[in-house]
Amino acid sequence: MNSLDLPKAPHETRVVVAMSGGVDSSVVAGLLKRQGYDVVGITLQLYDHGAATHRKGACCAGQDIHDARRVAEALGIPHYVLDYEDRFRESVIDRFAESYLAGETPIPCVECNRSIKFRDLLATARDLDADVLATGHYVASRPMPQGGRGLYRALDPARDQSYFLYATTAEQLDFLRFPLGELPKNETRRLAHELGLSVAEKADSQDICFVPQGRYADVIARLRPDAARAGDIVDLSGRVLGRHEGIVNYTVGQRRGLRLSIGEPLYVVRLEPDTARVIVGPREALATSRIRLTDVNWLSGTAPADLPVAVRVRSTREPRAASLTLDAAAGTAEIVLATPEDGVSPGQACVIYADDGPRAQVLGGGTIRRIDALQAGAAQAA
């Protein structure tokens, strides 16, 4: 077996590397080339090529495409740029806008991996007779004793991206490789210098790639200029406290920017797109113990039995103990958290792990559709 778990010599193994123009995917290409693999680089142009050309922290557009091309030239590997703007807009950006207008807090990176990188790009890699598709994600995959591959948290907990890959299918996972899963970020930077890559000190991508400076409302206003409507900001009892200019400016758990003079800190507890109301309350009203998931995906291809698990309800949080109950007929799952979580929002992902360990296996996950708060006031308002 070679280092990619394939029974072929490296020079007989064709690897397509998804090159975003950043340091991580560039190091993947450099390492595999150095190990003797037949490496082909592919960069996807996903959005707004001109406007993003000089924007710091972007990816898959503008300067990043030029950086990926320069790295490929320095490594001596073929490099192709594919225009996926239309697919990206339809599958990711439009869905992002619709979800926000529905009062949700979507994660476009999950949809990008599911619909663009691990579906369309993977198909292109197969068309190029590749044996595997490698990416710069910080996540680990390993062969399973029963066959297939399992997905695990990365060695570097600060860089672990397993939260964004829960929607990967078993078939996709068999074709994917993640060479950085066993490396800390500082080692990746060191290798970039050792390989002589021009992007060795390039800043990491920031925020959502097509949302400059994290201003979601600006993007949605451009995409759906007539969709946002003003409404009331109300407390848990329904008392009007103020006005807002559109629920797209708010997310569950938000405290800043409410512009209310109440004398006590208030947080966004819920968004109501039908009535255009923003519901606010004290921090304790955010506590959530029960979550309903839809669009559930299991990486093994089959649902596990009801059992104790660990879950992440946001990418920045560690997995927490929970119990899992499945409704196979409805294709949904219910999560009961052992310790209540704050700021759980519809539209976010809930990723399910086998345990809460630092190298835990990812079992699957789904989209949060309903949350049950602990506070009687919040439940009554709901």
Coordinates of C-alpha atoms in Angstrom, one line a residue:
M1 CA 0.0 0.0 0.0
N2 CA 1.2 3.5 -0.8
S3 CA 0.7 6.5 1.6
L4 CA -2.8 7.0 0.1
D5 CA -3.8 3.4 1.0
L6 CA -3.8 2.3 -2.6
P7 CA -2.1 -0.9 -3.9
K8 CA -0.1 1.0 -6.5
A9 CA 3.3 2.6 -6.7
P10 CA 3.0 6.4 -6.3
H11 CA 4.1 7.1 -9.9
E12 CA 1.3 4.9 -11.1
T13 CA -1.3 6.7 -8.9
R14 CA -3.0 9.8 -10.3
V15 CA -4.1 12.3 -7.7
V16 CA -6.3 15.4 -8.5
V17 CA -5.7 18.1 -5.9
A18 CA -8.3 20.7 -5.3
M19 CA -6.1 23.8 -5.2
S20 CA -7.8 26.9 -3.8
G21 CA -4.7 29.1 -4.0
G22 CA -4.1 28.9 -0.2
V23 CA -1.2 27.5 1.7
D24 CA -3.0 24.3 2.8
S25 CA -4.0 22.9 -0.6
S26 CA -0.7 24.1 -2.0
V27 CA 1.2 22.0 0.6
V28 CA -0.9 19.0 -0.3
A29 CA 0.0 19.3 -3.9
G30 CA 3.7 19.8 -3.0
L31 CA 3.9 16.9 -0.6
L32 CA 2.2 14.5 -3.1
K33 CA 4.4 15.6 -5.9
R34 CA 7.5 15.1 -3.7
Q35 CA 6.3 11.6 -2.9
G36 CA 6.3 10.7 -6.6
Y37 CA 2.5 10.8 -7.3
D38 CA 1.1 11.8 -10.7
V39 CA -0.4 15.1 -9.5
V40 CA -3.0 17.2 -11.3
G41 CA -4.1 20.5 -9.8
I42 CA -7.7 21.9 -10.3
T43 CA -8.9 25.3 -9.2
L44 CA -12.5 26.2 -9.2
Q45 CA -13.6 29.7 -10.1
L46 CA -16.7 30.0 -7.9
Y47 CA -17.8 33.6 -7.8
D48 CA -17.3 37.2 -8.7
H49 CA -13.9 36.9 -10.2
G50 CA -13.3 40.6 -10.8
A51 CA -14.5 42.0 -7.5
A52 CA -12.6 39.5 -5.5
T53 CA -9.3 39.9 -7.3
H54 CA -7.6 41.9 -4.6
R55 CA -9.7 41.1 -1.6
K56 CA -7.8 39.6 1.4
G57 CA -9.1 36.4 2.8
A58 CA -11.1 35.3 -0.3
C59 CA -10.8 31.9 -1.9
C60 CA -11.6 30.3 -5.3
A61 CA -11.6 33.7 -7.0
G62 CA -9.3 36.5 -8.3
Q63 CA -5.8 36.4 -6.8
D64 CA -6.3 32.9 -5.4
I65 CA -6.6 31.5 -8.9
H66 CA -3.3 33.2 -9.9
D67 CA -1.6 31.9 -6.7
A68 CA -2.7 28.4 -7.5
R69 CA -1.4 28.6 -11.0
R70 CA 2.0 29.9 -9.8
V71 CA 2.3 27.1 -7.3
A72 CA 1.4 24.5 -9.9
E73 CA 4.0 26.0 -12.3
A74 CA 6.7 25.9 -9.6
L75 CA 5.8 22.2 -8.8
G76 CA 5.8 21.3 -12.5
I77 CA 2.3 19.8 -12.4
P78 CA -0.6 20.3 -14.8
H79 CA -3.2 22.8 -13.6
Y80 CA -6.7 23.5 -14.8
V81 CA -9.2 26.3 -13.9
L82 CA -12.8 25.3 -14.1
D83 CA -15.6 27.9 -14.2
Y84 CA -18.2 26.8 -11.7
E85 CA -19.8 30.2 -11.1
D86 CA -23.2 29.2 -12.3
R87 CA -23.3 26.0 -10.3
F88 CA -22.0 27.7 -7.2
R89 CA -24.6 30.5 -7.5
E90 CA -27.5 28.1 -7.9
S91 CA -26.4 25.4 -5.4
V92 CA -24.8 27.6 -2.7
I93 CA -25.4 31.4 -2.9
D94 CA -29.1 31.3 -3.8
R95 CA -29.8 28.7 -1.1
F96 CA -27.9 30.8 1.4
A97 CA -30.1 33.8 0.7
E98 CA -33.3 31.8 0.8
S99 CA -32.3 30.2 4.1
Y100 CA -31.5 33.6 5.7
L101 CA -34.9 35.0 4.5
A102 CA -36.6 32.0 6.1
G103 CA -35.1 33.0 9.5
E104 CA -32.4 30.4 9.5
T105 CA -28.6 30.7 9.9
P106 CA -27.2 28.6 7.0
I107 CA -23.7 27.2 6.6
P108 CA -22.8 27.5 2.9
C109 CA -19.4 25.7 3.3
V110 CA -21.4 22.4 4.0
E111 CA -23.4 22.9 0.8
C112 CA -20.3 23.8 -1.2
N113 CA -18.6 20.6 -0.1
R114 CA -21.7 18.5 -0.7
S115 CA -22.8 20.0 -4.1
I116 CA -19.7 21.4 -5.7
K117 CA -16.4 20.0 -4.4
F118 CA -17.4 16.4 -3.5
R119 CA -20.0 16.0 -6.3
D120 CA -19.1 18.0 -9.4
L121 CA -15.3 18.3 -8.8
L122 CA -15.1 14.6 -7.8
A123 CA -16.8 13.7 -11.1
T124 CA -14.3 15.8 -13.0
A125 CA -11.5 14.0 -11.2
R126 CA -12.9 10.6 -12.3
D127 CA -13.1 11.9 -15.8
L128 CA -9.4 12.6 -15.6
D129 CA -8.8 9.0 -14.6
A130 CA -7.7 10.0 -11.1
D131 CA -7.4 7.4 -8.4
V132 CA -8.3 9.8 -5.7
L133 CA -9.2 13.5 -5.1
A134 CA -7.1 15.2 -2.4
T135 CA -8.0 18.4 -0.5
G136 CA -6.4 20.7 2.1
H137 CA -9.1 20.1 4.7
Y138 CA -8.0 19.4 8.3
V139 CA -9.7 16.1 8.8
A140 CA -8.6 12.5 8.9
S141 CA -9.8 9.5 7.0
R142 CA -8.7 5.9 7.6
P143 CA -9.7 2.5 6.3
M144 CA -12.3 0.7 8.4
P145 CA -12.0 -3.0 9.4
Q146 CA -15.4 -3.7 7.9
G147 CA -14.5 -2.0 4.6
G148 CA -14.8 1.6 3.4
R149 CA -13.2 4.6 5.1
G150 CA -14.1 6.4 8.3
L151 CA -13.9 10.2 8.9
Y152 CA -12.2 11.5 12.1
R153 CA -11.4 14.8 13.8
A154 CA -8.0 16.2 12.8
L155 CA -4.9 16.1 14.9
D156 CA -4.9 19.8 15.3
P157 CA -8.1 20.7 17.3
A158 CA -7.9 24.4 16.5
R159 CA -8.0 23.6 12.7
D160 CA -10.4 20.6 12.7
Q161 CA -12.9 20.9 9.9
S162 CA -14.9 17.7 10.4
Y163 CA -17.9 19.8 11.2
F164 CA -18.2 20.9 7.6
L165 CA -17.8 17.4 6.1
Y166 CA -20.6 15.5 7.8
A167 CA -22.6 15.4 4.5
T168 CA -20.0 13.4 2.7
T169 CA -21.3 10.1 1.4
A170 CA -19.6 6.7 1.8
E171 CA -18.8 6.5 -1.9
Q172 CA -17.3 10.0 -1.9
L173 CA -15.2 9.2 1.2
D174 CA -13.7 6.2 -0.5
F175 CA -12.4 8.5 -3.2
L176 CA -11.2 11.4 -1.0
R177 CA -7.9 11.9 0.8
F178 CA -7.0 14.5 3.4
P179 CA -3.2 14.6 3.8
L180 CA -3.2 17.4 6.4
G181 CA -5.4 15.5 8.9
E182 CA -2.4 14.3 10.8
L183 CA -0.5 17.6 10.8
P184 CA -0.6 20.7 13.0
K185 CA -1.0 24.0 11.2
N186 CA 2.5 25.3 12.1
E187 CA 3.9 22.2 10.5
T188 CA 2.0 22.9 7.3
R189 CA 3.5 26.4 7.2
R190 CA 7.0 25.0 7.8
L191 CA 6.5 22.5 4.9
A192 CA 5.3 25.4 2.7
H193 CA 8.6 27.1 3.3
E194 CA 10.6 23.9 2.8
L195 CA 8.8 23.3 -0.5
G196 CA 9.6 26.8 -1.6
L197 CA 5.9 27.7 -2.1
S198 CA 5.2 31.4 -2.9
V199 CA 2.0 31.2 -0.6
A200 CA 3.9 30.1 2.5
E201 CA 2.9 33.2 4.4
K202 CA -0.4 33.8 2.8
A203 CA -3.2 34.6 5.2
D204 CA -5.9 32.0 5.7
S205 CA -9.3 32.5 4.1
Q206 CA -11.7 34.4 6.4
D207 CA -15.5 34.3 6.9
I208 CA -17.6 33.0 4.1
C209 CA -15.8 33.3 0.8
F210 CA -18.5 35.3 -1.0
V211 CA -19.4 37.5 2.0
P212 CA -16.9 40.3 2.3
Q213 CA -16.1 41.3 5.9
G214 CA -18.9 38.9 7.1
R215 CA -21.7 41.3 6.1
Y216 CA -24.4 38.8 5.2
A217 CA -27.2 41.3 5.0
D218 CA -25.4 43.2 2.2
V219 CA -25.1 40.1 0.1
I220 CA -28.7 39.1 0.6
A221 CA -29.9 42.7 -0.1
R222 CA -28.1 42.5 -3.5
L223 CA -29.5 39.1 -4.3
R224 CA -33.1 39.7 -3.0
P225 CA -33.5 43.5 -2.9
D226 CA -37.3 43.3 -2.4
A227 CA -37.4 40.4 0.0
A228 CA -36.4 42.0 3.3
R229 CA -39.1 43.8 5.2
A230 CA -39.2 45.8 8.4
G231 CA -40.9 44.5 11.5
D232 CA -41.1 44.6 15.3
I233 CA -38.6 43.5 17.9
V234 CA -40.6 41.9 20.7
D235 CA -39.9 40.3 24.1
L236 CA -41.0 36.8 25.0
S237 CA -44.5 38.1 26.1
G238 CA -45.0 39.8 22.7
R239 CA -44.4 43.3 24.0
V240 CA -43.0 45.6 21.2
L241 CA -39.6 47.0 22.2
G242 CA -38.5 48.5 18.9
R243 CA -38.3 48.1 15.1
H244 CA -35.9 46.5 12.7
E245 CA -35.2 46.7 9.0
G246 CA -35.2 43.0 8.2
I247 CA -34.7 39.7 10.0
V248 CA -31.7 39.1 7.7
N249 CA -29.7 41.5 10.0
Y250 CA -30.1 39.1 13.0
T251 CA -29.2 35.6 14.1
V252 CA -30.1 33.6 17.1
G253 CA -27.9 34.4 20.1
Q254 CA -27.0 37.9 18.8
R255 CA -26.7 40.7 21.4
R256 CA -25.0 43.5 19.6
G257 CA -26.9 45.8 17.2
L258 CA -30.4 45.5 18.7
R259 CA -30.5 49.2 19.5
L260 CA -32.8 48.7 22.5
S261 CA -32.7 50.8 25.7
I262 CA -34.2 48.3 28.2
G263 CA -31.6 48.4 31.0
E264 CA -30.8 44.7 30.7
P265 CA -28.9 42.7 28.1
L266 CA -31.2 41.0 25.6
Y267 CA -30.4 38.4 23.0
V268 CA -32.1 37.2 19.8
V269 CA -34.0 34.1 20.9
R270 CA -36.0 33.4 17.7
L271 CA -36.8 34.8 14.2
E272 CA -40.3 34.7 12.7
P273 CA -40.1 35.3 8.9
D274 CA -43.9 35.0 8.5
T275 CA -44.6 37.9 10.9
A276 CA -41.2 39.6 10.4
R277 CA -40.7 39.6 14.1
V278 CA -37.4 39.4 16.0
I279 CA -38.0 37.7 19.4
V280 CA -35.6 38.8 22.2
G281 CA -35.1 37.7 25.8
P282 CA -32.5 37.1 28.5
R283 CA -29.5 34.8 27.9
E284 CA -31.2 32.0 29.8
A285 CA -33.9 31.9 27.2
L286 CA -31.4 30.6 24.7
A287 CA -30.8 27.4 26.6
T288 CA -31.7 24.4 24.4
S289 CA -31.9 20.8 25.3
R290 CA -33.7 19.1 22.4
I291 CA -33.0 19.4 18.7
R292 CA -34.8 18.0 15.7
L293 CA -32.7 17.3 12.6
T294 CA -33.7 16.8 8.9
D295 CA -31.7 16.1 5.8
V296 CA -29.7 13.6 7.9
N297 CA -26.7 11.9 6.4
W298 CA -24.8 8.9 7.7
L299 CA -21.2 8.5 6.5
S300 CA -21.4 4.7 6.6
G301 CA -24.5 4.8 4.4
T302 CA -26.7 3.3 7.1
A303 CA -28.2 4.8 10.2
P304 CA -26.8 3.7 13.5
A305 CA -29.0 2.4 16.3
D306 CA -30.3 4.8 19.0
L307 CA -27.3 5.3 21.2
P308 CA -25.3 7.8 23.3
V309 CA -23.3 10.1 21.0
A310 CA -21.5 13.5 21.1
V311 CA -22.6 16.4 19.0
R312 CA -21.5 19.8 17.8
V313 CA -24.1 22.5 17.2
R314 CA -21.5 25.1 16.0
S315 CA -18.2 24.7 14.4
T316 CA -16.4 26.6 17.1
R317 CA -17.6 24.3 19.9
E318 CA -16.3 21.0 21.2
P319 CA -18.5 17.9 20.9
R320 CA -20.8 17.5 23.9
A321 CA -22.5 14.4 25.2
A322 CA -26.0 13.7 23.9
S323 CA -28.5 10.9 23.1
L324 CA -29.7 10.1 19.6
T325 CA -33.2 8.9 18.6
L326 CA -34.0 8.1 15.0
D327 CA -37.3 8.3 13.1
A328 CA -36.4 6.1 10.1
A329 CA -39.7 6.6 8.4
A330 CA -39.5 10.4 8.5
G331 CA -35.8 10.5 7.8
T332 CA -35.2 12.7 10.9
A333 CA -33.3 12.4 14.1
E334 CA -33.8 13.9 17.6
I335 CA -30.9 14.9 19.8
V336 CA -31.3 15.4 23.5
L337 CA -28.3 17.3 24.9
A338 CA -26.9 16.2 28.3
T339 CA -26.0 19.8 29.0
P340 CA -28.1 22.6 27.4
E341 CA -26.5 24.7 24.7
D342 CA -27.0 28.4 24.0
G343 CA -27.5 30.0 20.6
V344 CA -28.6 26.9 18.7
S345 CA -30.2 28.1 15.5
P346 CA -32.3 26.6 12.8
G347 CA -30.3 26.2 9.6
Q348 CA -27.1 25.4 11.4
A349 CA -25.6 21.9 11.3
C350 CA -25.6 19.4 14.1
V351 CA -22.7 17.0 13.6
I352 CA -22.8 13.7 15.3
Y353 CA -19.6 11.9 16.6
A354 CA -19.1 8.5 18.2
D355 CA -17.7 10.2 21.3
D356 CA -16.3 13.5 22.6
G357 CA -12.7 12.5 22.2
P358 CA -10.1 14.6 20.4
R359 CA -9.9 12.1 17.4
A360 CA -13.5 11.0 17.5
Q361 CA -15.1 9.4 14.4
V362 CA -17.8 11.4 12.6
L363 CA -21.0 9.4 12.3
G364 CA -23.0 11.9 10.3
G365 CA -25.3 14.9 11.0
G366 CA -28.2 16.9 9.8
T367 CA -29.7 20.4 9.5
I368 CA -31.3 21.8 12.7
R369 CA -35.0 22.5 11.9
R370 CA -36.6 22.8 15.4
I371 CA -35.2 23.6 18.8
D372 CA -36.9 23.2 22.2
A373 CA -35.8 25.8 24.7
L374 CA -35.7 25.1 28.4
Q375 CA -37.3 28.4 29.5
A376 CA -41.1 28.3 30.0
G377 CA -41.4 31.8 28.6
A378 CA -39.6 30.9 25.4
A379 CA -41.7 27.8 25.0
Q380 CA -44.9 29.7 25.6
A381 CA -43.9 32.3 23.0
A382 CA -43.1 29.6 20.5

